[in-house]
Amino acid sequence: MEVGLVGKPNVGKSTFFKALTLKDVKISNFPFTTTQANIGVGYVKKECACKFFGVKCNPINSICIDGYRFIPVKILDVPGLVPDAHKGKGLGNKFLDELRRASALIHVLDISGKTNELGNPAVNHDPERDIEFLLKEIDAWFFQIVRRNLEKIKNKVKYEKANLVTELSNKLAGIGIKEATLLKVMKSLNIDSLDSLEDNLEKFSSKLRESKLPIILAANKADIDTYRNYDRLKERYEIIPTFAEGELALKQASAKGLIHYIPGESDFEIIGNLSKEQEMALEYIRGFMKKFGSTGVQECLDKAIFEKLDMIHVYTVENERKLSDSKGNILPDVHLMKNGSTALDLAYKIHTEIGRKFIAAIELREQVRVGRDYKLKDGDVIKIIAGR
């Protein structure tokens, strides 16, 4: 599961990526700073189970900061997108090929309106145009993929009576489309045959893209939004005001021991000696956080994973009394699971052999023994019982 950062050039996408991952990338004020995909690790945030149980945890596959569990997620920063990218403009083809790997997208906008569609300096450019063109480009790319693959199976469906949904899902497996997703989208559009699919192919492709690749809108550079574009667009779009430069500065200051900061929170504490310039910069960031509740960067990633992709987090332990693994690490591992997953799904995620030999599970918050069909809840702590 990867989250892709997309947007036109020069909107602060590389800064956003570094703020999420703290990975060194080129950060410059000109188009196409990023010419190939950067891959890093960001972290989604949940209240840690250590609070509920009153224990000190020792995470292995994640991080706990002051009772908040940070769970790793791959982040993909792809080259900037310009209009007609699906026709090869700019770095378009390279950009679109990278999208195959993503499960969700964060569209980083320059909400200040100070860059045009190509990422060059501008005065009062309307960021709504960027929302529209990026959606158009991604939908056009998706349409091309669906149309190309439909052509490959048409004769088989028409003359050999092959199953349309099965054949198409096999062809689209490379971009993560499952048969159940196809059926759901077809039903929503009353598509029940090859002819009706061809008649509604653009609508179908767009709906399929929405299901496969949901998009979060990040109104970046909201700290310099002098034209109040965010206030205008929030009435029409689900959009999050962000200050990526501020988030990056906070994480760097925290790493140097100058402040205590928990990503996603509404404030921070100064704990080190600061210069006057540093104090002024941090107070500027604090002002943004007071206005909007946070820098918005963490919120974008959390929303992508837990709302758009409908994931939950579940802890696994081996020793139910000590809440530990075999080495004594308390609440060591947490897993991101699709909402609706079962105890058996979790067992298979840990190891195929554990899934195959599954007997039962114990949910430790409520201290109940459950079976293979038990629907996991967000924050569950699970002990799997398996045969030898």
XYZ file of C-alpha atoms in Angstrom:
388
model
C 0.000 0.000 0.000
C 1.491 3.312 -1.154
C 0.201 6.877 -1.048
C 1.224 9.036 -4.000
C 1.892 12.774 -3.809
C 0.747 14.441 -7.019
C 0.386 17.956 -8.358
C 1.752 20.391 -10.880
C 5.407 21.489 -10.540
C 6.499 24.003 -7.895
C 3.621 23.631 -5.411
C 5.769 22.440 -2.490
C 5.305 18.736 -3.226
C 8.928 17.827 -2.478
C 8.728 19.807 0.771
C 5.487 17.983 1.618
C 7.229 14.667 0.914
C 10.182 15.550 3.117
C 7.859 16.787 5.886
C 6.156 13.376 5.863
C 9.298 11.256 5.531
C 12.290 13.421 6.545
C 14.021 11.985 3.477
C 16.426 14.285 1.625
C 15.069 15.348 -1.772
C 15.712 18.322 -4.026
C 13.656 21.309 -2.884
C 13.824 24.260 -5.265
C 11.596 27.061 -6.462
C 11.333 26.024 -10.108
C 9.345 23.465 -12.123
C 10.353 19.800 -12.341
C 12.592 19.702 -9.284
C 11.522 16.059 -9.069
C 12.361 14.234 -12.313
C 12.000 10.701 -10.992
C 9.899 9.165 -8.256
C 11.109 9.519 -4.680
C 10.050 6.768 -2.292
C 10.033 7.213 1.471
C 8.194 6.165 4.601
C 5.583 8.300 6.336
C 3.572 7.394 9.431
C -0.153 7.399 10.127
C -1.166 8.228 13.678
C -3.456 6.486 16.180
C -3.775 6.532 19.965
C -1.574 3.680 21.208
C -3.075 0.718 23.076
C -0.470 1.302 25.799
C -2.759 4.069 27.130
C -5.700 1.689 27.481
C -3.680 -0.996 29.280
C -1.523 1.399 31.312
C 1.742 -0.192 30.162
C 4.990 1.005 28.622
C 5.155 -0.403 25.114
C 8.198 -1.441 23.110
C 7.202 -1.144 19.433
C 9.076 -3.162 16.822
C 7.368 -2.385 13.509
C 6.140 1.104 14.441
C 6.856 4.048 16.789
C 5.146 5.282 19.967
C 5.458 8.950 20.947
C 3.715 10.053 24.141
C 0.937 7.500 23.788
C 0.453 7.877 20.031
C 1.346 4.992 17.733
C 2.864 5.956 14.384
C 2.467 3.226 11.765
C 4.648 3.163 8.617
C 3.201 3.733 5.150
C 5.114 4.037 1.860
C 5.010 7.503 0.301
C 5.620 8.098 -3.396
C 6.566 11.574 -4.663
C 6.109 11.533 -8.426
C 7.223 14.080 -11.053
C 5.068 17.182 -11.512
C 1.991 17.003 -13.714
C 1.000 19.559 -16.367
C -2.057 19.778 -18.665
C -2.138 17.088 -21.402
C 0.197 14.835 -19.425
C -1.759 11.818 -20.710
C -0.612 12.888 -24.207
C 3.004 12.962 -23.054
C 3.366 16.669 -22.163
C 5.955 17.596 -19.514
C 6.961 14.468 -17.631
C 3.448 13.115 -18.048
C 3.983 9.535 -19.185
C 6.591 8.989 -16.499
C 4.259 10.498 -13.905
C 1.275 8.402 -14.925
C 3.236 5.152 -14.973
C 4.174 5.745 -11.335
C 0.488 5.994 -10.377
C 0.002 2.266 -10.959
C 1.676 1.609 -7.606
C -0.465 3.969 -5.520
C -3.575 3.091 -3.503
C -4.535 6.727 -2.817
C -3.322 10.163 -3.869
C -2.693 13.425 -2.058
C -3.039 16.267 -4.562
C -0.763 19.050 -3.304
C -2.121 22.417 -4.468
C -0.559 25.863 -4.349
C -3.593 27.434 -2.695
C -1.857 30.842 -2.654
C -2.387 31.118 -6.434
C 1.209 32.181 -7.021
C 2.033 29.554 -9.672
C 0.285 28.852 -12.982
C -0.619 25.469 -14.543
C 3.005 24.895 -15.560
C 4.397 25.776 -12.135
C 5.784 29.152 -13.205
C 5.319 32.314 -11.083
C 1.891 33.919 -11.459
C -0.404 36.461 -9.829
C -3.732 35.195 -8.468
C -3.902 31.955 -10.462
C -7.115 30.080 -9.576
C -6.148 26.772 -7.869
C -9.562 25.350 -8.784
C -8.242 25.058 -12.338
C -5.473 22.828 -10.990
C -7.997 20.594 -9.215
C -9.941 20.246 -12.461
C -7.014 19.604 -14.787
C -5.362 17.010 -12.562
C -8.609 15.091 -12.222
C -9.077 15.301 -15.984
C -5.556 13.979 -16.623
C -5.837 11.054 -14.229
C -9.287 10.119 -15.520
C -8.032 10.327 -19.126
C -5.084 8.073 -18.275
C -7.409 5.596 -16.577
C -9.798 5.691 -19.544
C -6.948 4.829 -21.924
C -5.993 1.809 -19.823
C -9.570 0.519 -19.577
C -10.307 1.075 -23.283
C -7.070 -0.612 -24.374
C -7.749 -3.667 -22.225
C -11.401 -3.860 -23.222
C -10.340 -4.045 -26.867
C -8.195 -7.076 -26.033
C -11.113 -9.076 -24.622
C -14.035 -7.876 -26.782
C -13.971 -10.721 -29.278
C -13.557 -13.324 -26.553
C -16.607 -11.984 -24.715
C -18.669 -11.485 -27.874
C -17.916 -14.694 -29.756
C -16.634 -17.152 -27.154
C -19.143 -16.095 -24.483
C -16.352 -15.462 -21.953
C -17.369 -13.699 -18.731
C -16.946 -9.939 -19.192
C -16.173 -9.130 -15.556
C -13.710 -11.993 -15.103
C -11.835 -11.223 -18.324
C -11.645 -7.483 -17.646
C -10.553 -7.925 -14.025
C -7.762 -10.250 -15.208
C -6.556 -7.572 -17.613
C -6.772 -4.781 -15.021
C -5.131 -6.743 -12.205
C -1.881 -4.893 -12.923
C -3.396 -1.652 -11.627
C -5.022 -3.326 -8.630
C -8.594 -3.661 -9.895
C -10.486 -6.594 -8.394
C -13.580 -8.354 -9.720
C -15.700 -7.135 -6.791
C -14.765 -3.519 -7.592
C -15.759 -3.936 -11.237
C -19.107 -5.448 -10.267
C -19.828 -2.633 -7.800
C -19.074 0.101 -10.355
C -21.016 -1.641 -13.129
C -24.036 -2.027 -10.861
C -23.937 1.659 -9.875
C -24.136 2.610 -13.580
C -26.622 -0.118 -14.587
C -24.058 -1.730 -16.886
C -24.945 -5.361 -17.563
C -23.434 -6.131 -20.973
C -20.509 -5.421 -23.271
C -22.633 -2.987 -25.298
C -23.759 -0.993 -22.256
C -20.163 -0.900 -20.997
C -18.911 0.517 -24.302
C -21.721 3.093 -24.319
C -20.750 4.298 -20.815
C -17.001 3.712 -20.923
C -15.904 7.209 -19.856
C -18.278 7.288 -16.876
C -17.302 3.752 -15.983
C -13.568 4.546 -16.121
C -14.003 7.656 -13.979
C -16.022 5.768 -11.338
C -13.488 2.954 -11.389
C -10.671 5.453 -10.815
C -12.562 6.955 -7.855
C -12.843 3.515 -6.313
C -9.256 2.454 -7.012
C -7.490 5.786 -6.521
C -9.251 8.208 -4.115
C -7.790 11.713 -3.917
C -7.169 13.971 -0.898
C -6.837 17.697 -1.645
C -4.037 19.438 0.293
C -4.318 23.240 0.148
C -0.590 23.849 0.567
C 0.974 27.271 1.183
C -2.213 28.195 3.052
C -0.080 30.446 5.270
C 0.352 32.870 2.338
C -3.164 32.526 0.912
C -3.698 36.286 0.578
C -6.470 35.775 -1.992
C -8.472 33.583 0.440
C -8.719 30.759 -2.090
C -9.077 28.181 0.677
C -12.125 29.933 2.150
C -13.726 29.943 -1.289
C -12.892 26.362 -2.293
C -13.705 24.681 1.024
C -17.378 25.377 0.277
C -17.187 23.165 -2.829
C -14.455 20.634 -2.044
C -13.275 18.453 0.807
C -9.934 20.194 1.225
C -7.319 20.386 4.005
C -5.281 23.583 4.604
C -1.591 22.673 4.868
C 1.739 24.319 5.646
C 4.371 21.803 4.542
C 7.298 24.163 5.153
C 6.054 24.669 8.708
C 5.700 20.922 9.343
C 9.203 20.300 8.014
C 10.632 23.067 10.216
C 8.903 21.598 13.298
C 10.233 18.100 12.646
C 13.746 19.396 12.070
C 13.602 21.504 15.244
C 12.298 18.483 17.166
C 15.121 16.294 15.825
C 17.641 18.875 17.075
C 16.080 18.913 20.556
C 14.853 22.495 20.260
C 11.152 21.699 20.633
C 8.887 18.855 21.720
C 6.415 18.199 18.921
C 4.013 15.364 18.193
C 3.082 15.348 14.489
C -0.529 16.282 13.883
C -0.972 18.140 17.185
C -2.097 21.752 17.482
C 0.945 23.087 19.366
C 4.534 22.352 20.424
C 6.750 23.109 23.414
C 10.058 24.953 23.196
C 12.700 23.046 25.197
C 15.990 24.334 23.751
C 17.834 27.607 23.274
C 16.619 29.482 20.216
C 17.898 32.474 18.297
C 15.563 35.422 17.764
C 15.049 34.357 14.140
C 14.152 30.812 15.198
C 11.675 32.101 17.785
C 9.994 34.309 15.195
C 9.783 31.461 12.661
C 8.271 29.092 15.216
C 5.742 31.677 16.382
C 4.693 32.167 12.760
C 4.079 28.414 12.460
C 2.250 28.391 15.800
C -0.093 31.084 14.515
C -1.039 28.874 11.567
C -1.600 25.891 13.880
C -3.857 27.914 16.169
C -5.939 29.009 13.199
C -6.307 25.597 11.518
C -5.644 23.104 14.345
C -2.367 21.725 12.931
C -0.079 22.101 9.912
C -2.456 19.755 8.075
C 0.267 17.445 6.742
C -0.363 14.561 9.156
C -4.115 14.975 8.710
C -3.817 14.434 4.951
C -2.038 11.098 5.349
C -4.331 9.913 8.153
C -7.403 10.792 6.102
C -6.065 8.987 3.035
C -5.445 5.752 4.953
C -8.219 5.631 7.533
C -11.055 7.336 5.642
C -10.468 7.039 1.898
C -8.917 3.552 2.026
C -11.023 2.522 5.047
C -8.166 0.891 6.963
C -8.049 0.045 10.669
C -5.089 -0.673 12.955
C -4.793 -3.920 14.924
C -2.098 -5.047 17.400
C -0.826 -8.627 17.654
C 0.823 -10.283 20.669
C 1.932 -13.822 21.524
C 1.664 -13.670 25.334
C -1.836 -12.495 26.291
C -0.958 -11.955 29.953
C 2.113 -9.799 29.311
C 0.814 -8.291 26.034
C 4.164 -9.214 24.525
C 5.891 -11.211 21.825
C 8.147 -14.193 22.568
C 11.049 -11.843 23.378
C 9.102 -9.794 25.921
C 8.465 -6.746 23.729
C 5.169 -5.205 24.889
C 2.614 -4.382 22.167
C 5.353 -4.897 19.588
C 3.504 -4.976 16.281
C 0.578 -3.173 14.736
C -0.952 -3.961 11.356
C -3.040 -1.904 8.956
C -6.036 -3.995 7.860
C -8.984 -3.277 5.586
C -12.119 -2.526 7.581
C -14.196 -5.716 7.545
C -11.154 -8.005 7.797
C -11.455 -11.069 10.017
C -9.262 -12.726 12.626
C -8.353 -15.298 9.968
C -7.267 -12.536 7.561
C -4.981 -11.199 10.279
C -3.521 -14.654 10.919
C -2.664 -15.031 7.230
C -1.120 -11.555 7.172
C 1.220 -12.544 10.016
C 2.239 -15.803 8.305
C 0.630 -18.231 5.854
C 1.332 -21.144 8.181
C -0.391 -19.386 11.102
C -3.417 -18.760 8.912
C -3.493 -22.356 7.720
C -3.316 -23.698 11.283
C -5.666 -21.095 12.809
C -7.742 -22.395 15.730
C -9.083 -19.262 17.448
C -8.102 -15.788 18.648
C -8.399 -13.748 21.837
C -9.354 -10.064 21.723
C -7.549 -8.650 24.742
C -9.318 -5.331 25.318
C -12.544 -7.197 26.079
C -10.851 -10.485 27.033
C -13.018 -12.614 24.731
C -12.201 -15.690 22.667
C -13.305 -15.291 19.049
C -13.437 -17.419 15.922
C -12.044 -17.091 12.430
C -14.975 -14.961 11.211
C -14.643 -12.345 13.969
C -14.673 -8.866 12.371
C -11.671 -6.907 13.588
C -12.275 -3.496 15.177
C -10.004 -0.480 15.067
C -7.480 -0.749 17.913
C -8.092 -4.437 18.677
C -5.272 -6.304 20.432
C -5.261 -9.888 19.188
C -3.601 -13.110 20.293
C -3.804 -15.790 17.572
C -4.084 -19.418 18.685
C -2.752 -21.785 16.029
C -2.020 -25.501 15.867
C 1.474 -26.928 15.743
